[in-house]
Amino acid sequence: MLLPQEIIRTKRDGGILSEQQIAGFVDGLVTGDFNDAQVGSMAMSIFQQGMSTEEIATLTTKMMHSGDVVSWPEVDGPIVDKHSTGGVGDKVSFMLAAIVAACGAYVPMISGRGLGHTGGTADRLESIAGFNVQPSIEEFKRITKELGIAIISQTDNLAPADKRLYSIRDVTATVESIPLITASILSKKLSAGLDALVMDVKVGNGAMMQDITQATALAKSIVRVANSAGVKTQAIITDMNQVLGTTAGNALEIYETVKYLTGKQREPRLHLVVVTLAKAMLINTKIAKDDKSAQMMVDHALSSGKAAEKFSVMIAALGGPSDLIENPWGSMTKASIIKEVLAPTNGYITHMQTRDIGMAVVGMKGGRTFNGQQLDHSVGFDRILPIGTVVNKGDVLARVHANSDDLINQAASQFTNAVTINESSVEELPVIYQTIDE
Ligand code: URA
């Protein structure tokens, strides 16, 4: 057996790890042969020294095979998923999975919990009474096969090596490492047995990657490694310098999803991200032959109500109500107090400290400050105005939903401080920055 300290020493000194050394590390993560100090040292060595594409690919594959790997022998269509690096108000997964499934793809989506200031898809789903984000793998497969869509959270059996490594990275200042993020995301995603993957790499002050150079480096790393593992992967870099859509907070984001799918409200930036990713998924799986036909399919999935129907049956199949679309608040809890946040002056909204808005949701207990914390799904913001809006003093910038006066007042002042209003406008930021194929 290779000694942990010898494997760590190789990376600490800037060497390239052999396949056998990486396998030793991943085995050690699962068996406990690498203790927490050794895992932390290894993570820090990788953080400091980096990894070659080959090393990242090996780490990803070994972590992916540390648990169950799902296969789909009886499914008659492409298996496709998307993953986002996370942001504030990022409810894209719901609309996207429903649209793509309505067009004939199979979307077995293993989603995450909130992380830091970013919300989590699995947490949002738990706003819905009865919804079970942790079905058995057999149930997950059955629902995906029957309906074309199932959105669940990570189970203990999928990429357990990542689970341990991630929890140690979280407390050893080693999260922001491109090799470690790549292997972490892809080991989980590839264990779902995908044919194709689209990555939404968020960039901006509400994202993990703050600038376009970092975002591009991460996008390239993920695309290279996933393609080398045989999964056709494209990354799209999208803006996270403001809340995506008009809401941030678990139940409020599900409500926005319902309004989007039924056509009652489609915030333009959110819509552009959804449509761009949906088209990429349809083209990469060859369901659509080109951009124009992909656009027609997406439009039809929405206008025919088929995407809304897919979402609705998936919610019911995983234990939620059968009428979420018709009566969303019948199975979700509303906060007891709503407060308007008013513009303190006339002008243009020119800037949003997006991370602070995410942290304001966490402060109202809509996100976690310790592992395993129970959330208050009802809290958050809605009616958030986008950057570029002209406002008069006293106009509503957003509304806060909370369950105590103290929390609501604190969140309202955090929101006010997070938004800048100026006399002159600024140039509009792009929503989609770049697509990375290779
Ligand atoms: N999400 C993950 O799953 N892993 C990371 O390392 C970062 C974001």
Short mmCIF file of C-alpha atoms and ligand atoms in Angstrom, two decimals:
data_model
loop_
_atom_site.label_atom_id
_atom_site.label_comp_id
_atom_site.label_asym_id
_atom_site.label_seq_id
_atom_site.Cartn_x
_atom_site.Cartn_y
_atom_site.Cartn_z
CA MET A 1 0.00 0.00 0.00
CA LEU A 2 1.19 3.50 -0.80
CA LEU A 3 1.65 5.59 2.31
CA PRO A 4 -0.59 8.69 2.48
CA GLN A 5 2.32 10.93 3.43
CA GLU A 6 4.29 9.82 0.36
CA ILE A 7 1.35 10.63 -1.96
CA ILE A 8 0.95 14.01 -0.29
CA ARG A 9 4.70 14.69 -0.58
CA THR A 10 4.62 14.12 -4.36
CA LYS A 11 1.93 16.76 -4.84
CA ARG A 12 3.30 19.09 -2.18
CA ASP A 13 6.57 19.23 -4.14
CA GLY A 14 4.79 19.94 -7.43
CA GLY A 15 5.03 16.43 -8.92
CA ILE A 16 2.54 14.67 -11.15
CA LEU A 17 0.54 11.98 -9.33
CA SER A 18 0.40 8.54 -10.93
CA GLU A 19 -2.90 6.75 -11.46
CA GLN A 20 -1.96 4.44 -8.61
CA GLN A 21 -1.32 7.35 -6.24
CA ILE A 22 -4.65 9.00 -7.13
CA ALA A 23 -6.43 5.67 -6.66
CA GLY A 24 -4.70 5.36 -3.26
CA PHE A 25 -5.97 8.81 -2.25
CA VAL A 26 -9.56 8.12 -3.36
CA ASP A 27 -9.56 4.71 -1.64
CA GLY A 28 -8.21 6.41 1.46
CA LEU A 29 -11.09 8.90 1.34
CA VAL A 30 -13.64 6.10 1.41
CA THR A 31 -11.92 3.70 3.84
CA GLY A 32 -10.63 6.37 6.20
CA ASP A 33 -7.00 5.29 5.56
CA PHE A 34 -6.40 8.98 4.85
CA ASN A 35 -7.31 10.72 8.12
CA ASP A 36 -8.84 14.22 8.11
CA ALA A 37 -5.44 15.93 8.51
CA GLN A 38 -4.04 13.97 5.57
CA VAL A 39 -7.07 14.72 3.39
CA GLY A 40 -6.74 18.41 4.28
CA SER A 41 -3.01 18.38 3.45
CA MET A 42 -3.65 16.66 0.15
CA ALA A 43 -6.40 19.16 -0.73
CA MET A 44 -4.11 22.06 0.14
CA SER A 45 -1.25 20.57 -1.94
CA ILE A 46 -3.59 20.25 -4.94
CA PHE A 47 -4.90 23.77 -4.28
CA GLN A 48 -1.34 25.17 -4.27
CA GLN A 49 0.28 23.07 -7.01
CA GLY A 50 -2.62 22.43 -9.38
CA MET A 51 -3.10 19.30 -11.47
CA SER A 52 -2.65 18.34 -15.12
CA THR A 53 -5.75 17.54 -17.19
CA GLU A 54 -4.81 13.84 -17.00
CA GLU A 55 -4.56 13.96 -13.20
CA ILE A 56 -7.95 15.74 -12.94
CA ALA A 57 -9.52 13.19 -15.29
CA THR A 58 -8.14 10.31 -13.20
CA LEU A 59 -9.28 11.90 -9.93
CA THR A 60 -12.75 12.45 -11.42
CA THR A 61 -13.12 8.88 -12.66
CA LYS A 62 -11.85 7.33 -9.44
CA MET A 63 -14.21 9.50 -7.35
CA MET A 64 -17.11 8.73 -9.68
CA HIS A 65 -16.47 4.98 -9.21
CA SER A 66 -16.21 5.32 -5.43
CA GLY A 67 -19.98 4.65 -5.30
CA ASP A 68 -22.90 3.61 -7.51
CA VAL A 69 -22.82 4.50 -11.19
CA VAL A 70 -26.27 4.55 -12.77
CA SER A 71 -26.83 3.05 -16.20
CA TRP A 72 -29.82 3.29 -18.51
CA PRO A 73 -29.99 0.16 -20.69
CA GLU A 74 -33.76 0.34 -21.29
CA VAL A 75 -34.13 4.02 -22.07
CA ASP A 76 -34.86 4.93 -25.69
CA GLY A 77 -33.61 8.53 -25.73
CA PRO A 78 -30.57 10.58 -24.76
CA ILE A 79 -29.69 11.05 -21.10
CA VAL A 80 -28.74 14.66 -20.49
CA ASP A 81 -28.26 17.03 -17.57
CA LYS A 82 -27.05 20.50 -16.77
CA HIS A 83 -25.10 21.70 -13.78
CA SER A 84 -24.67 25.22 -12.50
CA THR A 85 -21.78 26.44 -10.39
CA GLY A 86 -24.41 28.26 -8.35
CA GLY A 87 -25.81 31.71 -7.82
CA VAL A 88 -28.54 33.76 -6.19
CA GLY A 89 -32.05 33.21 -7.56
CA ASP A 90 -30.78 30.46 -9.89
CA LYS A 91 -33.94 28.42 -10.37
CA VAL A 92 -33.02 27.54 -13.99
CA SER A 93 -32.86 23.75 -13.39
CA PHE A 94 -36.61 23.44 -12.96
CA MET A 95 -37.69 25.15 -16.18
CA LEU A 96 -34.84 23.68 -18.15
CA ALA A 97 -35.32 20.05 -17.10
CA ALA A 98 -39.06 20.33 -17.77
CA ILE A 99 -38.58 21.86 -21.23
CA VAL A 100 -35.92 19.41 -22.34
CA ALA A 101 -37.89 16.42 -21.02
CA ALA A 102 -40.97 17.72 -22.90
CA CYS A 103 -38.83 17.60 -26.06
CA GLY A 104 -37.97 13.90 -25.61
CA ALA A 105 -34.76 13.87 -23.54
CA TYR A 106 -34.31 12.05 -20.23
CA VAL A 107 -33.07 14.26 -17.42
CA PRO A 108 -31.89 12.45 -14.26
CA MET A 109 -30.81 15.51 -12.29
CA ILE A 110 -28.83 15.07 -9.09
CA SER A 111 -28.91 18.49 -7.51
CA GLY A 112 -27.14 20.16 -4.63
CA ARG A 113 -28.04 21.88 -1.39
CA GLY A 114 -27.36 25.58 -0.89
CA LEU A 115 -23.68 26.39 -0.51
CA GLY A 116 -22.63 29.60 1.26
CA HIS A 117 -24.66 32.46 -0.19
CA THR A 118 -26.05 30.40 -3.11
CA GLY A 119 -29.39 28.63 -3.00
CA GLY A 120 -29.73 24.90 -3.72
CA THR A 121 -32.13 23.15 -6.08
CA ALA A 122 -32.79 20.35 -3.56
CA ASP A 123 -33.62 22.90 -0.84
CA ARG A 124 -36.02 24.73 -3.13
CA LEU A 125 -37.85 21.48 -3.87
CA GLU A 126 -38.24 20.81 -0.16
CA SER A 127 -40.45 23.93 0.05
CA ILE A 128 -43.14 21.71 -1.47
CA ALA A 129 -45.04 19.64 1.12
CA GLY A 130 -44.38 15.93 0.73
CA PHE A 131 -41.66 16.20 -1.93
CA ASN A 132 -38.98 13.55 -1.35
CA VAL A 133 -35.52 14.58 -2.63
CA GLN A 134 -33.96 11.28 -1.52
CA PRO A 135 -35.80 8.41 -3.20
CA SER A 136 -33.99 5.10 -3.72
CA ILE A 137 -31.85 4.84 -6.86
CA GLU A 138 -34.42 2.36 -8.26
CA GLU A 139 -37.22 4.89 -7.76
CA PHE A 140 -35.08 7.66 -9.29
CA LYS A 141 -34.46 5.48 -12.34
CA ARG A 142 -38.09 4.41 -12.64
CA ILE A 143 -39.41 7.99 -12.53
CA THR A 144 -36.80 9.25 -14.99
CA LYS A 145 -37.64 6.40 -17.37
CA GLU A 146 -41.39 6.91 -17.11
CA LEU A 147 -41.56 10.71 -17.10
CA GLY A 148 -38.25 11.79 -18.63
CA ILE A 149 -37.44 13.91 -15.58
CA ALA A 150 -36.51 13.41 -11.93
CA ILE A 151 -34.76 16.00 -9.79
CA ILE A 152 -33.32 14.68 -6.53
CA SER A 153 -30.45 15.46 -4.17
CA GLN A 154 -27.16 13.61 -3.88
CA THR A 155 -27.53 10.26 -2.10
CA ASP A 156 -24.94 8.62 0.16
CA ASN A 157 -24.15 6.07 -2.54
CA LEU A 158 -23.24 8.51 -5.32
CA ALA A 159 -19.56 9.60 -5.31
CA PRO A 160 -19.04 9.11 -1.53
CA ALA A 161 -15.34 10.06 -1.94
CA ASP A 162 -16.45 13.54 -3.01
CA LYS A 163 -18.78 13.80 -0.05
CA ARG A 164 -15.88 13.35 2.40
CA LEU A 165 -13.40 15.42 0.41
CA TYR A 166 -15.92 18.25 0.00
CA SER A 167 -16.74 18.41 3.71
CA ILE A 168 -13.01 18.70 4.53
CA ARG A 169 -12.36 21.28 1.76
CA ASP A 170 -15.20 23.34 3.16
CA VAL A 171 -13.32 23.83 6.47
CA THR A 172 -9.71 23.96 5.14
CA ALA A 173 -10.01 26.93 2.72
CA THR A 174 -9.57 24.67 -0.30
CA VAL A 175 -12.92 25.06 -2.06
CA GLU A 176 -11.78 27.47 -4.79
CA SER A 177 -9.46 25.11 -6.65
CA ILE A 178 -10.19 24.42 -10.32
CA PRO A 179 -8.94 20.78 -10.25
CA LEU A 180 -10.90 20.03 -7.06
CA ILE A 181 -14.10 21.77 -8.26
CA THR A 182 -13.88 19.96 -11.61
CA ALA A 183 -13.47 16.53 -10.03
CA SER A 184 -16.11 17.26 -7.40
CA ILE A 185 -18.81 18.37 -9.84
CA LEU A 186 -18.06 15.81 -12.52
CA SER A 187 -17.68 12.79 -10.23
CA LYS A 188 -21.26 13.38 -9.10
CA LYS A 189 -22.70 14.32 -12.47
CA LEU A 190 -21.03 11.51 -14.42
CA SER A 191 -22.22 8.92 -11.90
CA ALA A 192 -25.73 9.55 -13.28
CA GLY A 193 -24.70 7.82 -16.53
CA LEU A 194 -25.09 10.82 -18.85
CA ASP A 195 -24.69 11.01 -22.64
CA ALA A 196 -24.39 14.81 -22.58
CA LEU A 197 -23.92 17.60 -20.06
CA VAL A 198 -24.26 21.36 -20.25
CA MET A 199 -22.43 23.38 -17.60
CA ASP A 200 -23.74 26.80 -16.58
CA VAL A 201 -20.61 28.49 -15.23
CA LYS A 202 -21.73 31.61 -13.41
CA VAL A 203 -19.49 34.65 -13.24
CA GLY A 204 -19.83 37.79 -11.17
CA ASN A 205 -20.26 39.12 -7.66
CA GLY A 206 -22.88 36.48 -6.77
CA ALA A 207 -20.89 33.54 -8.16
CA MET A 208 -18.03 31.33 -7.01
CA MET A 209 -15.98 32.61 -9.98
CA GLN A 210 -15.74 36.38 -9.68
CA ASP A 211 -14.08 37.20 -12.98
CA ILE A 212 -14.22 35.97 -16.55
CA THR A 213 -10.63 34.63 -16.53
CA GLN A 214 -11.36 32.31 -13.61
CA ALA A 215 -14.74 31.32 -15.05
CA THR A 216 -13.21 30.49 -18.43
CA ALA A 217 -10.45 28.41 -16.81
CA LEU A 218 -13.04 26.42 -14.84
CA ALA A 219 -15.29 26.00 -17.88
CA LYS A 220 -12.37 24.71 -19.98
CA SER A 221 -11.24 22.30 -17.28
CA ILE A 222 -14.74 20.83 -16.89
CA VAL A 223 -15.34 20.57 -20.65
CA ARG A 224 -11.96 18.87 -21.27
CA VAL A 225 -12.31 16.34 -18.47
CA ALA A 226 -15.96 15.47 -19.17
CA ASN A 227 -15.35 15.07 -22.89
CA SER A 228 -12.33 12.87 -22.19
CA ALA A 229 -14.65 10.70 -20.05
CA GLY A 230 -16.90 10.27 -23.12
CA VAL A 231 -19.69 12.66 -22.12
CA LYS A 232 -20.36 15.35 -24.70
CA THR A 233 -20.05 18.55 -22.69
CA GLN A 234 -20.40 22.24 -23.41
CA ALA A 235 -20.03 25.08 -20.91
CA ILE A 236 -21.87 28.38 -21.12
CA ILE A 237 -20.63 31.28 -19.02
CA THR A 238 -23.55 33.36 -17.75
CA ASP A 239 -23.88 36.49 -15.67
CA MET A 240 -24.32 36.48 -11.90
CA ASN A 241 -23.85 40.18 -11.14
CA GLN A 242 -27.49 40.42 -10.11
CA VAL A 243 -30.18 38.10 -8.82
CA LEU A 244 -31.44 35.88 -11.64
CA GLY A 245 -35.18 36.41 -12.14
CA THR A 246 -37.27 38.34 -9.65
CA THR A 247 -37.01 36.14 -6.56
CA ALA A 248 -34.44 34.74 -4.13
CA GLY A 249 -35.61 32.28 -1.49
CA ASN A 250 -36.83 28.70 -1.68
CA ALA A 251 -40.66 28.74 -1.92
CA LEU A 252 -40.65 32.10 -3.72
CA GLU A 253 -38.39 30.61 -6.41
CA ILE A 254 -40.70 27.63 -6.87
CA TYR A 255 -43.57 30.11 -7.26
CA GLU A 256 -41.58 32.02 -9.89
CA THR A 257 -40.95 28.69 -11.65
CA VAL A 258 -44.68 27.98 -11.79
CA LYS A 259 -45.36 31.46 -13.18
CA TYR A 260 -42.62 30.95 -15.77
CA LEU A 261 -43.88 27.55 -16.92
CA THR A 262 -47.47 28.76 -17.18
CA GLY A 263 -46.43 31.91 -19.03
CA LYS A 264 -47.68 34.34 -16.37
CA GLN A 265 -44.22 35.88 -15.89
CA ARG A 266 -40.92 35.28 -17.70
CA GLU A 267 -38.21 37.65 -16.53
CA PRO A 268 -36.15 38.29 -19.69
CA ARG A 269 -32.63 37.50 -18.34
CA LEU A 270 -33.85 34.30 -16.70
CA HIS A 271 -35.66 33.36 -19.91
CA LEU A 272 -32.53 33.93 -22.00
CA VAL A 273 -30.43 31.68 -19.74
CA VAL A 274 -33.10 28.94 -19.78
CA VAL A 275 -33.55 29.05 -23.55
CA THR A 276 -29.79 29.16 -24.27
CA LEU A 277 -29.10 26.14 -22.09
CA ALA A 278 -32.15 24.24 -23.35
CA LYS A 279 -31.10 24.72 -26.97
CA ALA A 280 -27.57 23.51 -26.16
CA MET A 281 -28.98 20.38 -24.51
CA LEU A 282 -31.28 19.65 -27.47
CA ILE A 283 -28.55 20.19 -30.06
CA ASN A 284 -25.85 18.26 -28.19
CA THR A 285 -28.14 15.26 -27.85
CA LYS A 286 -29.14 15.57 -31.53
CA ILE A 287 -32.82 15.94 -30.59
CA ALA A 288 -32.66 19.21 -32.55
CA LYS A 289 -30.60 19.54 -35.71
CA ASP A 290 -29.79 23.23 -35.38
CA ASP A 291 -30.44 26.40 -33.41
CA LYS A 292 -33.62 27.26 -35.30
CA SER A 293 -35.29 23.90 -34.75
CA ALA A 294 -34.13 23.87 -31.11
CA GLN A 295 -35.74 27.29 -30.62
CA MET A 296 -39.02 26.04 -32.14
CA MET A 297 -39.00 23.00 -29.86
CA VAL A 298 -38.40 25.12 -26.75
CA ASP A 299 -41.15 27.58 -27.74
CA HIS A 300 -43.58 24.72 -28.35
CA ALA A 301 -42.73 22.96 -25.06
CA LEU A 302 -43.63 26.18 -23.25
CA SER A 303 -46.63 27.37 -25.29
CA SER A 304 -48.30 23.93 -25.44
CA GLY A 305 -48.09 23.56 -21.65
CA LYS A 306 -46.06 20.35 -22.05
CA ALA A 307 -43.13 21.64 -19.99
CA ALA A 308 -45.50 22.71 -17.19
CA GLU A 309 -47.10 19.26 -17.34
CA LYS A 310 -43.69 17.51 -17.07
CA PHE A 311 -42.82 19.55 -14.00
CA SER A 312 -46.21 18.87 -12.46
CA VAL A 313 -46.12 15.08 -12.89
CA MET A 314 -42.54 14.92 -11.60
CA ILE A 315 -43.55 16.80 -8.43
CA ALA A 316 -46.43 14.38 -7.86
CA ALA A 317 -44.29 11.29 -8.62
CA LEU A 318 -41.79 12.32 -5.95
CA GLY A 319 -44.42 12.73 -3.24
CA GLY A 320 -45.58 16.32 -3.81
CA PRO A 321 -49.13 17.47 -4.65
CA SER A 322 -50.75 16.83 -8.03
CA ASP A 323 -51.91 20.46 -8.31
CA LEU A 324 -48.72 22.49 -7.72
CA ILE A 325 -49.15 24.28 -11.04
CA GLU A 326 -52.80 25.20 -10.42
CA ASN A 327 -52.45 25.99 -6.73
CA PRO A 328 -48.79 26.54 -5.75
CA TRP A 329 -49.52 28.00 -2.33
CA GLY A 330 -51.75 25.05 -1.49
CA SER A 331 -48.62 23.03 -0.69
CA MET A 332 -46.06 25.68 0.23
CA THR A 333 -45.96 27.91 3.29
CA LYS A 334 -46.07 31.69 2.95
CA ALA A 335 -44.10 33.88 5.36
CA SER A 336 -46.20 35.73 7.91
CA ILE A 337 -44.83 39.24 7.20
CA ILE A 338 -44.09 41.06 3.93
CA LYS A 339 -42.20 44.35 3.85
CA GLU A 340 -41.48 46.60 0.89
CA VAL A 341 -37.92 47.86 0.35
CA LEU A 342 -38.21 51.39 -1.01
CA ALA A 343 -35.82 53.33 -3.24
CA PRO A 344 -34.12 55.94 -1.06
CA THR A 345 -33.60 58.30 -4.03
CA ASN A 346 -34.41 58.88 -7.74
CA GLY A 347 -32.14 57.40 -10.41
CA TYR A 348 -31.01 54.23 -12.18
CA ILE A 349 -30.27 50.95 -10.45
CA THR A 350 -26.63 50.52 -11.48
CA HIS A 351 -25.21 47.82 -9.22
CA MET A 352 -26.24 44.91 -7.01
CA GLN A 353 -24.05 43.26 -4.38
CA THR A 354 -25.56 39.91 -5.26
CA ARG A 355 -23.67 37.88 -2.65
CA ASP A 356 -25.03 40.14 0.12
CA ILE A 357 -28.59 39.51 -1.07
CA GLY A 358 -27.91 35.77 -0.91
CA MET A 359 -26.51 36.21 2.60
CA ALA A 360 -29.61 38.20 3.59
CA VAL A 361 -31.70 35.14 2.65
CA VAL A 362 -29.35 32.96 4.74
CA GLY A 363 -29.77 35.47 7.62
CA MET A 364 -33.54 34.89 7.52
CA LYS A 365 -32.84 31.13 7.80
CA GLY A 366 -33.50 30.50 4.11
CA GLY A 367 -29.96 29.03 3.88
CA ARG A 368 -27.69 27.22 6.33
CA THR A 369 -25.06 28.51 8.70
CA PHE A 370 -24.27 25.02 10.01
CA ASN A 371 -24.44 21.53 8.57
CA GLY A 372 -27.87 19.90 8.73
CA GLN A 373 -29.72 23.11 9.73
CA GLN A 374 -33.48 23.05 9.10
CA LEU A 375 -34.47 25.85 6.74
CA ASP A 376 -37.36 28.28 6.76
CA HIS A 377 -38.43 27.80 3.14
CA SER A 378 -40.94 30.65 3.22
CA VAL A 379 -38.44 33.52 3.54
CA GLY A 380 -36.73 35.57 0.83
CA PHE A 381 -37.22 38.40 -1.63
CA ASP A 382 -39.61 38.84 -4.53
CA ARG A 383 -40.41 41.59 -7.07
CA ILE A 384 -36.68 42.36 -7.31
CA LEU A 385 -36.03 45.05 -9.92
CA PRO A 386 -33.14 44.47 -12.35
CA ILE A 387 -30.08 46.63 -12.92
CA GLY A 388 -30.90 49.41 -15.40
CA THR A 389 -34.39 50.13 -14.01
CA VAL A 390 -35.25 53.81 -13.54
CA VAL A 391 -36.77 54.41 -10.11
CA ASN A 392 -38.27 57.30 -8.21
CA LYS A 393 -37.73 57.78 -4.51
CA GLY A 394 -40.24 55.55 -2.69
CA ASP A 395 -40.64 53.00 -5.52
CA VAL A 396 -40.55 49.34 -4.44
CA LEU A 397 -37.09 47.84 -5.17
CA ALA A 398 -38.13 44.44 -3.80
CA ARG A 399 -40.28 42.87 -1.11
CA VAL A 400 -38.96 40.89 1.86
CA HIS A 401 -40.82 37.86 3.20
CA ALA A 402 -39.95 36.75 6.74
CA ASN A 403 -41.40 35.51 9.98
CA SER A 404 -40.17 38.03 12.54
CA ASP A 405 -39.88 41.82 12.68
CA ASP A 406 -36.19 41.65 13.60
CA LEU A 407 -35.29 39.40 10.68
CA ILE A 408 -37.38 41.32 8.18
CA ASN A 409 -35.91 44.69 9.19
CA GLN A 410 -32.38 43.35 9.04
CA ALA A 411 -32.94 41.79 5.60
CA ALA A 412 -34.60 44.95 4.28
CA SER A 413 -31.63 47.09 5.29
CA GLN A 414 -29.19 44.51 3.83
CA PHE A 415 -31.10 44.73 0.55
CA THR A 416 -31.07 48.54 0.55
CA ASN A 417 -27.31 48.52 1.16
CA ALA A 418 -26.75 45.95 -1.59
CA VAL A 419 -28.36 48.08 -4.30
CA THR A 420 -26.75 51.19 -5.79
CA ILE A 421 -28.89 53.93 -7.35
CA ASN A 422 -27.10 56.51 -9.48
CA GLU A 423 -28.03 59.63 -11.40
CA SER A 424 -26.62 58.24 -14.62
CA SER A 425 -27.12 54.80 -16.13
CA VAL A 426 -24.40 52.21 -16.78
CA GLU A 427 -23.94 49.98 -19.80
CA GLU A 428 -26.09 46.88 -19.62
CA LEU A 429 -24.18 43.68 -18.73
CA PRO A 430 -24.43 40.72 -21.09
CA VAL A 431 -26.45 37.75 -19.84
CA ILE A 432 -24.49 35.15 -21.82
CA TYR A 433 -20.74 35.73 -22.09
CA GLN A 434 -19.24 32.78 -23.87
CA THR A 435 -19.72 29.17 -24.94
CA ILE A 436 -16.86 26.71 -24.47
CA ASP A 437 -16.84 23.51 -26.48
CA GLU A 438 -13.30 22.27 -26.35
N1 URA B 1 -20.02 22.36 -6.33
C1 URA B 1 -19.55 21.12 -6.12
O1 URA B 1 -20.28 20.14 -6.19
N2 URA B 1 -18.25 20.97 -5.83
C2 URA B 1 -17.41 22.00 -5.75
O2 URA B 1 -16.25 21.79 -5.51
C3 URA B 1 -17.91 23.29 -5.96
C4 URA B 1 -19.23 23.44 -6.26
#
